[in-house]
PDB file of C-alpha atoms and ligand atoms in Angstrom:
ATOM      1  CA  MET A   1      21.545   3.229   1.516  1.00  0.00           C
ATOM      2  CA  ASN A   2      21.410   0.115   2.801  1.00  0.00           C
ATOM      3  CA  TYR A   3      17.199  -1.120   3.446  1.00  0.00           C
ATOM      4  CA  GLN A   4      16.727  -4.259   5.009  1.00  0.00           C
ATOM      5  CA  TRP A   5      13.888  -6.309   6.422  1.00  0.00           C
ATOM      6  CA  TYR A   6      14.626  -8.934  10.026  1.00  0.00           C
ATOM      7  CA  PRO A   7      14.800 -12.730   8.372  1.00  0.00           C
ATOM      8  CA  GLY A   8      13.493 -13.850  11.390  1.00  0.00           C
ATOM      9  CA  HIS A   9      10.177 -11.754  10.680  1.00  0.00           C
ATOM     10  CA  MET A  10       9.832 -12.675   6.967  1.00  0.00           C
ATOM     11  CA  THR A  11       9.452 -16.375   7.667  1.00  0.00           C
ATOM     12  CA  LYS A  12       7.074 -16.032  10.344  1.00  0.00           C
ATOM     13  CA  ALA A  13       4.938 -13.692   8.482  1.00  0.00           C
ATOM     14  CA  LYS A  14       5.681 -16.268   5.399  1.00  0.00           C
ATOM     15  CA  ARG A  15       4.515 -19.528   8.397  1.00  0.00           C
ATOM     16  CA  MET A  16       0.963 -17.542   9.592  1.00  0.00           C
ATOM     17  CA  MET A  17       0.303 -16.626   5.661  1.00  0.00           C
ATOM     18  CA  GLN A  18       0.544 -20.436   4.970  1.00  0.00           C
ATOM     19  CA  GLU A  19      -1.127 -21.910   7.578  1.00  0.00           C
ATOM     20  CA  ASN A  20      -3.819 -19.106   6.957  1.00  0.00           C
ATOM     21  CA  MET A  21      -3.809 -20.136   2.905  1.00  0.00           C
ATOM     22  CA  GLY A  22      -5.953 -22.963   3.991  1.00  0.00           C
ATOM     23  CA  LEU A  23      -8.959 -21.299   4.738  1.00  0.00           C
ATOM     24  CA  ILE A  24      -9.491 -18.477   2.228  1.00  0.00           C
ATOM     25  CA  ASP A  25     -10.780 -19.099  -0.929  1.00  0.00           C
ATOM     26  CA  LEU A  26      -9.713 -15.122  -1.863  1.00  0.00           C
ATOM     27  CA  VAL A  27      -7.126 -13.003  -1.025  1.00  0.00           C
ATOM     28  CA  ILE A  28      -7.709  -9.649  -0.541  1.00  0.00           C
ATOM     29  CA  GLU A  29      -3.831  -7.760  -2.072  1.00  0.00           C
ATOM     30  CA  VAL A  30      -4.038  -4.445  -0.755  1.00  0.00           C
ATOM     31  CA  VAL A  31      -0.719  -2.475  -2.540  1.00  0.00           C
ATOM     32  CA  ASP A  32       0.130   1.981  -2.003  1.00  0.00           C
ATOM     33  CA  ALA A  33      -1.571   4.242  -4.854  1.00  0.00           C
ATOM     34  CA  ARG A  34       2.003   5.282  -5.188  1.00  0.00           C
ATOM     35  CA  ILE A  35       4.268   2.806  -5.734  1.00  0.00           C
ATOM     36  CA  PRO A  36       1.803  -0.744  -6.746  1.00  0.00           C
ATOM     37  CA  LEU A  37       5.341  -2.474  -7.081  1.00  0.00           C
ATOM     38  CA  SER A  38       7.566  -1.350  -5.402  1.00  0.00           C
ATOM     39  CA  SER A  39       4.516  -2.683  -2.188  1.00  0.00           C
ATOM     40  CA  ARG A  40       4.011  -6.306  -3.503  1.00  0.00           C
ATOM     41  CA  ASN A  41       5.354  -9.140  -2.990  1.00  0.00           C
ATOM     42  CA  PRO A  42       6.131 -10.898  -5.910  1.00  0.00           C
ATOM     43  CA  ASP A  43       6.035 -15.049  -3.237  1.00  0.00           C
ATOM     44  CA  ILE A  44       1.985 -13.773  -3.095  1.00  0.00           C
ATOM     45  CA  ASP A  45       1.338 -15.221  -6.483  1.00  0.00           C
ATOM     46  CA  GLU A  46       3.189 -18.571  -5.386  1.00  0.00           C
ATOM     47  CA  LEU A  47       1.228 -18.271  -1.669  1.00  0.00           C
ATOM     48  CA  GLY A  48      -1.926 -17.161  -3.312  1.00  0.00           C
ATOM     49  CA  ARG A  49      -1.537 -20.157  -6.615  1.00  0.00           C
ATOM     50  CA  ASN A  50      -5.695 -21.458  -6.769  1.00  0.00           C
ATOM     51  CA  LYS A  51      -7.304 -18.167  -5.168  1.00  0.00           C
ATOM     52  CA  PHE A  52      -9.380 -15.452  -6.246  1.00  0.00           C
ATOM     53  CA  ARG A  53      -7.593 -12.570  -5.539  1.00  0.00           C
ATOM     54  CA  VAL A  54      -8.469  -8.730  -5.779  1.00  0.00           C
ATOM     55  CA  ILE A  55      -5.858  -6.074  -6.013  1.00  0.00           C
ATOM     56  CA  LEU A  56      -7.165  -2.944  -3.197  1.00  0.00           C
ATOM     57  CA  LEU A  57      -5.137   0.047  -5.213  1.00  0.00           C
ATOM     58  CA  ASN A  58      -5.027   2.100  -1.396  1.00  0.00           C
ATOM     59  CA  LYS A  59      -4.108   5.420  -0.828  1.00  0.00           C
ATOM     60  CA  SER A  60      -5.355   6.521  -4.230  1.00  0.00           C
ATOM     61  CA  ASP A  61      -6.137  10.261  -2.481  1.00  0.00           C
ATOM     62  CA  LEU A  62      -2.355  10.442  -2.244  1.00  0.00           C
ATOM     63  CA  ALA A  63      -1.804   9.537  -5.917  1.00  0.00           C
ATOM     64  CA  ASP A  64      -1.513  11.358  -9.048  1.00  0.00           C
ATOM     65  CA  ALA A  65      -5.682   9.917 -10.587  1.00  0.00           C
ATOM     66  CA  GLU A  66      -3.633  10.127 -14.178  1.00  0.00           C
ATOM     67  CA  ALA A  67      -1.405   8.136 -13.147  1.00  0.00           C
ATOM     68  CA  ASN A  68      -4.023   5.232 -10.659  1.00  0.00           C
ATOM     69  CA  ARG A  69      -6.270   5.389 -13.862  1.00  0.00           C
ATOM     70  CA  LEU A  70      -2.881   3.523 -15.602  1.00  0.00           C
ATOM     71  CA  TRP A  71      -2.726   1.951 -13.077  1.00  0.00           C
ATOM     72  CA  MET A  72      -5.614  -0.297 -12.665  1.00  0.00           C
ATOM     73  CA  GLU A  73      -5.547  -0.231 -16.518  1.00  0.00           C
ATOM     74  CA  TYR A  74      -1.995  -2.341 -15.636  1.00  0.00           C
ATOM     75  CA  PHE A  75      -3.420  -5.404 -12.753  1.00  0.00           C
ATOM     76  CA  LYS A  76      -6.705  -5.759 -15.780  1.00  0.00           C
ATOM     77  CA  GLU A  77      -3.890  -6.131 -17.590  1.00  0.00           C
ATOM     78  CA  LYS A  78      -2.539  -8.652 -15.719  1.00  0.00           C
ATOM     79  CA  GLY A  79      -6.230 -10.515 -15.522  1.00  0.00           C
ATOM     80  CA  PHE A  80      -6.481  -9.535 -11.662  1.00  0.00           C
ATOM     81  CA  HIS A  81      -9.981  -8.327 -10.195  1.00  0.00           C
ATOM     82  CA  ALA A  82      -8.567  -4.679  -9.160  1.00  0.00           C
ATOM     83  CA  LEU A  83     -10.526  -1.307  -7.401  1.00  0.00           C
ATOM     84  CA  GLU A  84      -8.712   2.024  -5.747  1.00  0.00           C
ATOM     85  CA  VAL A  85      -9.722   2.431  -2.429  1.00  0.00           C
ATOM     86  CA  ASN A  86      -9.271   5.109   0.364  1.00  0.00           C
ATOM     87  CA  ALA A  87      -9.446   3.293   3.177  1.00  0.00           C
ATOM     88  CA  LYS A  88      -8.802   5.424   5.748  1.00  0.00           C
ATOM     89  CA  SER A  89     -12.516   7.684   4.490  1.00  0.00           C
ATOM     90  CA  GLY A  90     -14.377   4.207   3.530  1.00  0.00           C
ATOM     91  CA  GLN A  91     -13.937   6.011  -1.264  1.00  0.00           C
ATOM     92  CA  GLY A  92     -14.537   3.123  -3.319  1.00  0.00           C
ATOM     93  CA  LEU A  93     -15.660   0.721  -1.347  1.00  0.00           C
ATOM     94  CA  ARG A  94     -19.125   0.156  -1.801  1.00  0.00           C
ATOM     95  CA  SER A  95     -17.642  -1.720  -4.575  1.00  0.00           C
ATOM     96  CA  LEU A  96     -15.686  -4.181  -3.182  1.00  0.00           C
ATOM     97  CA  GLN A  97     -19.099  -6.569  -3.135  1.00  0.00           C
ATOM     98  CA  GLY A  98     -18.929  -6.268  -6.462  1.00  0.00           C
ATOM     99  CA  ILE A  99     -16.197  -7.148  -8.281  1.00  0.00           C
ATOM    100  CA  VAL A 100     -15.487 -10.413  -4.805  1.00  0.00           C
ATOM    101  CA  ARG A 101     -18.948 -11.614  -6.639  1.00  0.00           C
ATOM    102  CA  GLU A 102     -16.338 -11.179  -9.524  1.00  0.00           C
ATOM    103  CA  ALA A 103     -13.703 -12.615  -9.289  1.00  0.00           C
ATOM    104  CA  CYS A 104     -15.557 -15.708  -7.278  1.00  0.00           C
ATOM    105  CA  ARG A 105     -17.730 -16.609  -9.702  1.00  0.00           C
ATOM    106  CA  GLU A 106     -16.786 -19.808 -11.056  1.00  0.00           C
ATOM    107  CA  LYS A 107     -16.241 -20.986  -6.628  1.00  0.00           C
ATOM    108  CA  ILE A 108     -20.048 -19.016  -6.941  1.00  0.00           C
ATOM    109  CA  GLU A 109     -21.832 -20.460 -10.112  1.00  0.00           C
ATOM    110  CA  ARG A 110     -19.985 -24.831  -8.340  1.00  0.00           C
ATOM    111  CA  ASP A 111     -21.175 -24.132  -5.301  1.00  0.00           C
ATOM    112  CA  ARG A 112     -24.595 -23.102  -7.330  1.00  0.00           C
ATOM    113  CA  ARG A 113     -24.101 -26.177  -9.272  1.00  0.00           C
ATOM    114  CA  ARG A 114     -23.865 -28.419  -6.284  1.00  0.00           C
ATOM    115  CA  GLY A 115     -26.765 -27.340  -4.928  1.00  0.00           C
ATOM    116  CA  ILE A 116     -24.772 -26.190  -2.098  1.00  0.00           C
ATOM    117  CA  LYS A 117     -26.514 -22.507  -0.405  1.00  0.00           C
ATOM    118  CA  ASN A 118     -25.325 -19.776   2.125  1.00  0.00           C
ATOM    119  CA  ARG A 119     -21.107 -21.311   2.241  1.00  0.00           C
ATOM    120  CA  PRO A 120     -20.138 -17.439   2.777  1.00  0.00           C
ATOM    121  CA  ILE A 121     -17.096 -16.809   0.485  1.00  0.00           C
ATOM    122  CA  ARG A 122     -14.186 -16.238   3.434  1.00  0.00           C
ATOM    123  CA  ALA A 123     -11.241 -13.979   1.928  1.00  0.00           C
ATOM    124  CA  ILE A 124      -7.778 -13.168   3.487  1.00  0.00           C
ATOM    125  CA  VAL A 125      -6.731  -9.388   3.049  1.00  0.00           C
ATOM    126  CA  VAL A 126      -2.847  -9.128   2.839  1.00  0.00           C
ATOM    127  CA  GLY A 127      -0.147  -7.211   1.760  1.00  0.00           C
ATOM    128  CA  ILE A 128       2.969  -4.825   2.985  1.00  0.00           C
ATOM    129  CA  PRO A 129       2.936  -3.440   7.003  1.00  0.00           C
ATOM    130  CA  ASN A 130       1.642   0.157   6.265  1.00  0.00           C
ATOM    131  CA  VAL A 131       0.123   0.280   3.224  1.00  0.00           C
ATOM    132  CA  GLY A 132      -3.195   0.590   5.454  1.00  0.00           C
ATOM    133  CA  LYS A 133      -4.454  -2.937   6.014  1.00  0.00           C
ATOM    134  CA  SER A 134      -6.529  -2.163   8.972  1.00  0.00           C
ATOM    135  CA  THR A 135      -7.707   0.739   8.560  1.00  0.00           C
ATOM    136  CA  PHE A 136      -9.485  -0.743   5.655  1.00  0.00           C
ATOM    137  CA  ILE A 137     -10.417  -4.200   7.633  1.00  0.00           C
ATOM    138  CA  ASN A 138     -11.749  -1.278   9.712  1.00  0.00           C
ATOM    139  CA  SER A 139     -13.019   0.858   7.788  1.00  0.00           C
ATOM    140  CA  PHE A 140     -14.464  -2.234   5.273  1.00  0.00           C
ATOM    141  CA  ALA A 141     -15.865  -4.325   8.386  1.00  0.00           C
ATOM    142  CA  GLY A 142     -17.212  -0.617   9.623  1.00  0.00           C
ATOM    143  CA  LYS A 143     -19.725  -1.534  12.869  1.00  0.00           C
ATOM    144  CA  ALA A 144     -22.637  -3.188  10.237  1.00  0.00           C
ATOM    145  CA  CYS A 145     -20.940  -6.913  10.608  1.00  0.00           C
ATOM    146  CA  THR A 146     -20.534  -9.536  14.071  1.00  0.00           C
ATOM    147  CA  LYS A 147     -18.105 -11.985  15.092  1.00  0.00           C
ATOM    148  CA  THR A 148     -17.539 -15.225  14.500  1.00  0.00           C
ATOM    149  CA  GLY A 149     -15.978 -17.795  16.762  1.00  0.00           C
ATOM    150  CA  ASN A 150     -13.753 -19.577  16.313  1.00  0.00           C
ATOM    151  CA  LYS A 151     -14.433 -22.519  14.421  1.00  0.00           C
ATOM    152  CA  PRO A 152     -13.202 -25.725  13.806  1.00  0.00           C
ATOM    153  CA  GLY A 153     -10.086 -26.079  11.552  1.00  0.00           C
ATOM    154  CA  VAL A 154      -9.967 -22.528  11.994  1.00  0.00           C
ATOM    155  CA  THR A 155      -6.932 -21.294  14.384  1.00  0.00           C
ATOM    156  CA  LYS A 156      -7.242 -21.101  17.968  1.00  0.00           C
ATOM    157  CA  GLY A 157      -7.450 -17.446  18.183  1.00  0.00           C
ATOM    158  CA  LYS A 158      -9.105 -15.888  13.995  1.00  0.00           C
ATOM    159  CA  GLN A 159     -12.293 -15.023  13.918  1.00  0.00           C
ATOM    160  CA  TRP A 160     -13.700 -14.011  11.377  1.00  0.00           C
ATOM    161  CA  ILE A 161     -15.597 -11.015  10.647  1.00  0.00           C
ATOM    162  CA  ARG A 162     -19.112 -11.532   8.657  1.00  0.00           C
ATOM    163  CA  MET A 163     -19.788  -9.259   5.911  1.00  0.00           C
ATOM    164  CA  ASN A 164     -23.162 -10.766   4.881  1.00  0.00           C
ATOM    165  CA  ARG A 165     -24.370 -13.742   3.971  1.00  0.00           C
ATOM    166  CA  GLU A 166     -21.908 -13.839   1.261  1.00  0.00           C
ATOM    167  CA  LEU A 167     -18.514 -12.744   2.144  1.00  0.00           C
ATOM    168  CA  GLU A 168     -17.148 -13.822   5.645  1.00  0.00           C
ATOM    169  CA  LEU A 169     -13.132 -11.618   6.685  1.00  0.00           C
ATOM    170  CA  LEU A 170     -10.748 -12.756   8.320  1.00  0.00           C
ATOM    171  CA  ASP A 171     -10.109 -10.393  11.015  1.00  0.00           C
ATOM    172  CA  THR A 172      -6.287  -9.628  11.443  1.00  0.00           C
ATOM    173  CA  PRO A 173      -4.807  -9.214   8.399  1.00  0.00           C
ATOM    174  CA  GLY A 174      -1.864 -11.261   6.537  1.00  0.00           C
ATOM    175  CA  ILE A 175       1.301  -9.543   7.144  1.00  0.00           C
ATOM    176  CA  LEU A 176       3.794 -10.331   3.521  1.00  0.00           C
ATOM    177  CA  TRP A 177       7.399  -9.004   3.468  1.00  0.00           C
ATOM    178  CA  PRO A 178       8.810  -6.090   1.440  1.00  0.00           C
ATOM    179  CA  LYS A 179      10.970  -7.315  -1.163  1.00  0.00           C
ATOM    180  CA  PHE A 180      13.933  -5.089  -1.805  1.00  0.00           C
ATOM    181  CA  GLU A 181      14.573  -6.632  -5.170  1.00  0.00           C
ATOM    182  CA  SER A 182      16.492  -3.699  -6.193  1.00  0.00           C
ATOM    183  CA  GLU A 183      17.848  -0.327  -4.862  1.00  0.00           C
ATOM    184  CA  GLU A 184      14.812   2.027  -6.250  1.00  0.00           C
ATOM    185  CA  VAL A 185      12.224  -0.459  -4.745  1.00  0.00           C
ATOM    186  CA  GLY A 186      14.104   0.237  -1.352  1.00  0.00           C
ATOM    187  CA  ARG A 187      13.817   3.470  -1.670  1.00  0.00           C
ATOM    188  CA  ASN A 188      10.238   4.393  -2.295  1.00  0.00           C
ATOM    189  CA  LEU A 189       9.045   2.452   0.230  1.00  0.00           C
ATOM    190  CA  ALA A 190      11.479   4.341   2.406  1.00  0.00           C
ATOM    191  CA  LEU A 191      10.274   6.988   1.158  1.00  0.00           C
ATOM    192  CA  THR A 192       6.621   6.605   1.200  1.00  0.00           C
ATOM    193  CA  GLY A 193       6.913   5.521   5.121  1.00  0.00           C
ATOM    194  CA  SER A 194       6.713   1.668   4.883  1.00  0.00           C
ATOM    195  CA  MET A 195      10.271   0.989   6.964  1.00  0.00           C
ATOM    196  CA  ASN A 196      11.404   2.214  10.690  1.00  0.00           C
ATOM    197  CA  ASP A 197      12.183   6.790  10.148  1.00  0.00           C
ATOM    198  CA  GLU A 198      15.178   5.555  12.772  1.00  0.00           C
ATOM    199  CA  ILE A 199      17.019   3.808  10.617  1.00  0.00           C
ATOM    200  CA  LEU A 200      17.561   5.839   7.277  1.00  0.00           C
ATOM    201  CA  GLU A 201      19.447   8.987   6.706  1.00  0.00           C
ATOM    202  CA  MET A 202      16.182  11.333   5.763  1.00  0.00           C
ATOM    203  CA  THR A 203      18.775  14.090   4.352  1.00  0.00           C
ATOM    204  CA  GLN A 204      19.615  11.385   1.899  1.00  0.00           C
ATOM    205  CA  LEU A 205      15.769  10.584   1.259  1.00  0.00           C
ATOM    206  CA  ALA A 206      14.740  13.730   1.359  1.00  0.00           C
ATOM    207  CA  SER A 207      17.173  14.735  -1.206  1.00  0.00           C
ATOM    208  CA  ASP A 208      15.909  11.627  -3.650  1.00  0.00           C
ATOM    209  CA  LEU A 209      12.666  13.233  -3.487  1.00  0.00           C
ATOM    210  CA  LEU A 210      13.965  15.752  -4.502  1.00  0.00           C
ATOM    211  CA  GLY A 211      15.906  14.990  -7.844  1.00  0.00           C
ATOM    212  CA  TYR A 212      12.141  12.782  -8.949  1.00  0.00           C
ATOM    213  CA  LEU A 213      10.300  15.391  -7.673  1.00  0.00           C
ATOM    214  CA  LEU A 214      11.739  18.478  -9.714  1.00  0.00           C
ATOM    215  CA  SER A 215      11.658  16.580 -13.314  1.00  0.00           C
ATOM    216  CA  HIS A 216       8.586  14.942 -11.983  1.00  0.00           C
ATOM    217  CA  TYR A 217       5.979  17.251 -10.323  1.00  0.00           C
ATOM    218  CA  ARG A 218       8.128  20.542  -9.909  1.00  0.00           C
ATOM    219  CA  GLU A 219       4.950  22.599  -9.971  1.00  0.00           C
ATOM    220  CA  GLN A 220       3.513  21.071  -7.087  1.00  0.00           C
ATOM    221  CA  LEU A 221       6.587  21.327  -5.276  1.00  0.00           C
ATOM    222  CA  ALA A 222       7.140  25.506  -6.459  1.00  0.00           C
ATOM    223  CA  GLY A 223       2.751  25.309  -4.682  1.00  0.00           C
ATOM    224  CA  ARG A 224       4.568  24.270  -2.156  1.00  0.00           C
ATOM    225  CA  TYR A 225       7.581  25.850  -0.596  1.00  0.00           C
ATOM    226  CA  GLN A 226       6.746  28.987  -2.830  1.00  0.00           C
ATOM    227  CA  MET A 227       9.828  28.680  -4.761  1.00  0.00           C
ATOM    228  CA  SER A 228      10.515  31.135  -7.934  1.00  0.00           C
ATOM    229  CA  ASP A 229      10.466  31.034 -11.139  1.00  0.00           C
ATOM    230  CA  SER A 230      14.231  31.326 -11.836  1.00  0.00           C
ATOM    231  CA  GLY A 231      16.103  28.372 -12.321  1.00  0.00           C
ATOM    232  CA  ASP A 232      17.922  28.459  -9.434  1.00  0.00           C
ATOM    233  CA  MET A 233      16.614  25.800  -7.625  1.00  0.00           C
ATOM    234  CA  ASP A 234      17.369  23.387  -9.806  1.00  0.00           C
ATOM    235  CA  THR A 235      19.199  21.406  -8.186  1.00  0.00           C
ATOM    236  CA  ALA A 236      18.291  19.358  -4.277  1.00  0.00           C
ATOM    237  CA  LEU A 237      20.581  21.141  -2.511  1.00  0.00           C
ATOM    238  CA  ALA A 238      19.459  24.491  -3.643  1.00  0.00           C
ATOM    239  CA  VAL A 239      15.723  23.763  -2.966  1.00  0.00           C
ATOM    240  CA  LEU A 240      16.140  21.589   1.105  1.00  0.00           C
ATOM    241  CA  THR A 241      18.456  24.702   1.363  1.00  0.00           C
ATOM    242  CA  HIS A 242      15.551  27.000   0.458  1.00  0.00           C
ATOM    243  CA  ILE A 243      12.615  25.142   3.097  1.00  0.00           C
ATOM    244  CA  CYS A 244      15.581  25.724   5.929  1.00  0.00           C
ATOM    245  CA  GLU A 245      14.834  29.885   4.267  1.00  0.00           C
ATOM    246  CA  ILE A 246      11.022  29.471   4.812  1.00  0.00           C
ATOM    247  CA  ARG A 247      10.613  26.515   7.162  1.00  0.00           C
ATOM    248  CA  GLY A 248      13.206  28.269   9.693  1.00  0.00           C
ATOM    249  CA  CYS A 249      14.478  25.590  10.093  1.00  0.00           C
ATOM    250  CA  TYR A 250      18.619  26.728  11.724  1.00  0.00           C
ATOM    251  CA  ARG A 251      20.771  25.278  13.980  1.00  0.00           C
ATOM    252  CA  LYS A 252      22.894  28.045  16.771  1.00  0.00           C
ATOM    253  CA  GLY A 253      24.832  30.122  14.330  1.00  0.00           C
ATOM    254  CA  GLN A 254      22.819  30.160  11.816  1.00  0.00           C
ATOM    255  CA  GLU A 255      23.685  27.402   9.344  1.00  0.00           C
ATOM    256  CA  PRO A 256      20.796  25.781   7.612  1.00  0.00           C
ATOM    257  CA  ASP A 257      19.931  22.269   9.477  1.00  0.00           C
ATOM    258  CA  TYR A 258      19.932  20.182   6.706  1.00  0.00           C
ATOM    259  CA  GLU A 259      18.259  17.392   8.943  1.00  0.00           C
ATOM    260  CA  LYS A 260      14.997  19.170   9.805  1.00  0.00           C
ATOM    261  CA  ALA A 261      14.505  20.310   6.138  1.00  0.00           C
ATOM    262  CA  ALA A 262      15.010  17.245   5.046  1.00  0.00           C
ATOM    263  CA  SER A 263      12.638  16.133   8.207  1.00  0.00           C
ATOM    264  CA  VAL A 264       9.324  19.314   7.012  1.00  0.00           C
ATOM    265  CA  LEU A 265      10.093  17.857   3.518  1.00  0.00           C
ATOM    266  CA  MET A 266       9.398  14.723   3.924  1.00  0.00           C
ATOM    267  CA  ASP A 267       6.787  15.233   5.958  1.00  0.00           C
ATOM    268  CA  ASP A 268       5.181  16.881   3.987  1.00  0.00           C
ATOM    269  CA  PHE A 269       5.716  14.088   1.126  1.00  0.00           C
ATOM    270  CA  ARG A 270       3.344  11.713   2.976  1.00  0.00           C
ATOM    271  CA  SER A 271       0.710  13.373   3.708  1.00  0.00           C
ATOM    272  CA  GLY A 272      -0.039  14.754   0.607  1.00  0.00           C
ATOM    273  CA  ARG A 273       0.536  18.564   2.121  1.00  0.00           C
ATOM    274  CA  ILE A 274       3.038  18.796  -1.691  1.00  0.00           C
ATOM    275  CA  GLY A 275      -0.088  17.474  -4.112  1.00  0.00           C
ATOM    276  CA  ARG A 276      -1.196  13.588  -5.144  1.00  0.00           C
ATOM    277  CA  ILE A 277       1.906  12.041  -6.277  1.00  0.00           C
ATOM    278  CA  THR A 278       3.675   9.045  -7.852  1.00  0.00           C
ATOM    279  CA  LEU A 279       6.509   7.479  -8.069  1.00  0.00           C
ATOM    280  CA  GLU A 280       6.280   4.333  -9.381  1.00  0.00           C
ATOM    281  CA  LEU A 281       4.669   4.851 -13.383  1.00  0.00           C
ATOM    282  CA  PRO A 282       3.471   0.958 -14.863  1.00  0.00           C
ATOM    283  CA  ALA A 283       5.812   2.111 -18.129  1.00  0.00           C
ATOM    284  CA  ASP A 284       8.801   2.856 -16.106  1.00  0.00           C
ATOM    285  CA  VAL A 285       8.964  -1.378 -14.773  1.00  0.00           C
ATOM    286  CA  SER A 286       7.316  -2.167 -18.587  1.00  0.00           C
TER     287      SER A 286
HETATM  288  P1  LIG B   1      -1.417  -2.081   8.071  1.00  0.00           P
HETATM  289  O1  LIG B   1      -2.392  -2.191   8.379  1.00  0.00           O
HETATM  290  O2  LIG B   1      -1.192  -2.753   6.416  1.00  0.00           O
HETATM  291  O3  LIG B   1       0.233  -1.513   8.261  1.00  0.00           O
HETATM  292  O4  LIG B   1      -1.612  -0.512   7.821  1.00  0.00           O
HETATM  293  P2  LIG B   1      -2.403   0.581   8.982  1.00  0.00           P
HETATM  294  O5  LIG B   1      -3.888   0.567   8.573  1.00  0.00           O
HETATM  295  O6  LIG B   1      -2.002   0.924   9.793  1.00  0.00           O
HETATM  296  O7  LIG B   1      -2.215   1.863   7.764  1.00  0.00           O
HETATM  297  C1  LIG B   1      -1.040   2.280   7.274  1.00  0.00           C
HETATM  298  C2  LIG B   1      -1.227   4.475   8.050  1.00  0.00           C
HETATM  299  O8  LIG B   1      -1.501   4.424   6.364  1.00  0.00           O
HETATM  300  C3  LIG B   1      -2.366   5.237   8.719  1.00  0.00           C
HETATM  301  O9  LIG B   1      -2.170   6.422   8.580  1.00  0.00           O
HETATM  302  C4  LIG B   1      -3.735   4.745   8.396  1.00  0.00           C
HETATM  303  O10 LIG B   1      -4.492   6.061   8.916  1.00  0.00           O
HETATM  304  C5  LIG B   1      -3.098   5.347   6.624  1.00  0.00           C
HETATM  305  N1  LIG B   1      -4.204   5.227   5.686  1.00  0.00           N
HETATM  306  C6  LIG B   1      -4.610   3.789   5.530  1.00  0.00           C
HETATM  307  N2  LIG B   1      -5.319   3.841   4.390  1.00  0.00           N
HETATM  308  C7  LIG B   1      -5.146   5.043   4.085  1.00  0.00           C
HETATM  309  C8  LIG B   1      -5.659   5.778   2.612  1.00  0.00           C
HETATM  310  O11 LIG B   1      -6.010   5.443   1.470  1.00  0.00           O
HETATM  311  N3  LIG B   1      -5.749   6.939   2.529  1.00  0.00           N
HETATM  312  C9  LIG B   1      -5.055   7.660   3.134  1.00  0.00           C
HETATM  313  N4  LIG B   1      -3.980   8.638   3.264  1.00  0.00           N
HETATM  314  N5  LIG B   1      -3.703   6.992   4.031  1.00  0.00           N
HETATM  315  C10 LIG B   1      -4.596   6.101   4.389  1.00  0.00           C
HETATM  316  P3  LIG B   1      -0.885   6.549  10.453  1.00  0.00           P
HETATM  317  O12 LIG B   1      -0.719   7.824   9.900  1.00  0.00           O
HETATM  318  O13 LIG B   1      -0.117   5.414  10.886  1.00  0.00           O
HETATM  319  O14 LIG B   1      -2.522   7.294  12.180  1.00  0.00           O
HETATM  320  P4  LIG B   1      -3.203   7.740  12.078  1.00  0.00           P
HETATM  321  O15 LIG B   1      -2.951   8.862  12.189  1.00  0.00           O
HETATM  322  O16 LIG B   1      -3.800   8.156  10.120  1.00  0.00           O
HETATM  323  O17 LIG B   1      -3.891   6.950  12.369  1.00  0.00           O
END
């Protein structure tokens, strides 16, 4: 399958990010816990050079708990401050202030030494589309905070959300472009819904997902679709045919409607109904 993102969008996103970077101390990077590397854009290391960094392993509720633990270890080993969160429910967000303080300790101490008081840390939330940036901002900022007006040096229309005395958040997230470094990264982004489904071949995608689930999460798959253990359901096609049967996905003339079964499967997967599933592990990439 040919995965892509439009070059025009990428140039625009890159320019926006570069414009914003001058204003901030801290980059809060949101990644999808089901695909923590595929959902990163490695260019952030260049764009966020000399900035303090925190990685949020978001959608952790949809990802495998053990895999979340391994990814947290991975990022910490790489020298990042990282936090496992569920931006939708708000779970994990309470620890963020402490992590931010740790990540920015150098600036806090420098300000203190220079006698500078009440200069909050300014942060931007960044990530590729659909990782949960807006959900996180809404959830974290909640109702308790106030929006500050335009400030000198801030592009007109930009607003800072004042979280507390220590932290201000830019109200619009920075969009990073997905990086299709390999067929696998493209597939991971497509599976988790980070691309426009209209351009994807759903049956092919469902078939790839089933291949992965059969070898890594067979039990969860069997549980969701009442699959027997008889061993006759070892291929993606057999499972998809079975989904057609149990969900009544047929075309006229009782022909299995694989496209319909594929979208049932994709929908179940993306909303976590098959179980908590992670598509890549630190061991696979190292
Ligand atoms: P973005 O700004 O990075 O593009 O992402 P956005 O916040 O719009 O979130 C994309 C989708 O991911 C939304 O679902 C949102 O609810 C969901 N989401 C964000 N964070 C989490 C999380 O931690 N856990 C889970 N399970 N879902 C999360 P949607 O279907 O597009 O919208 P909605 O129907 O949920 O409102």
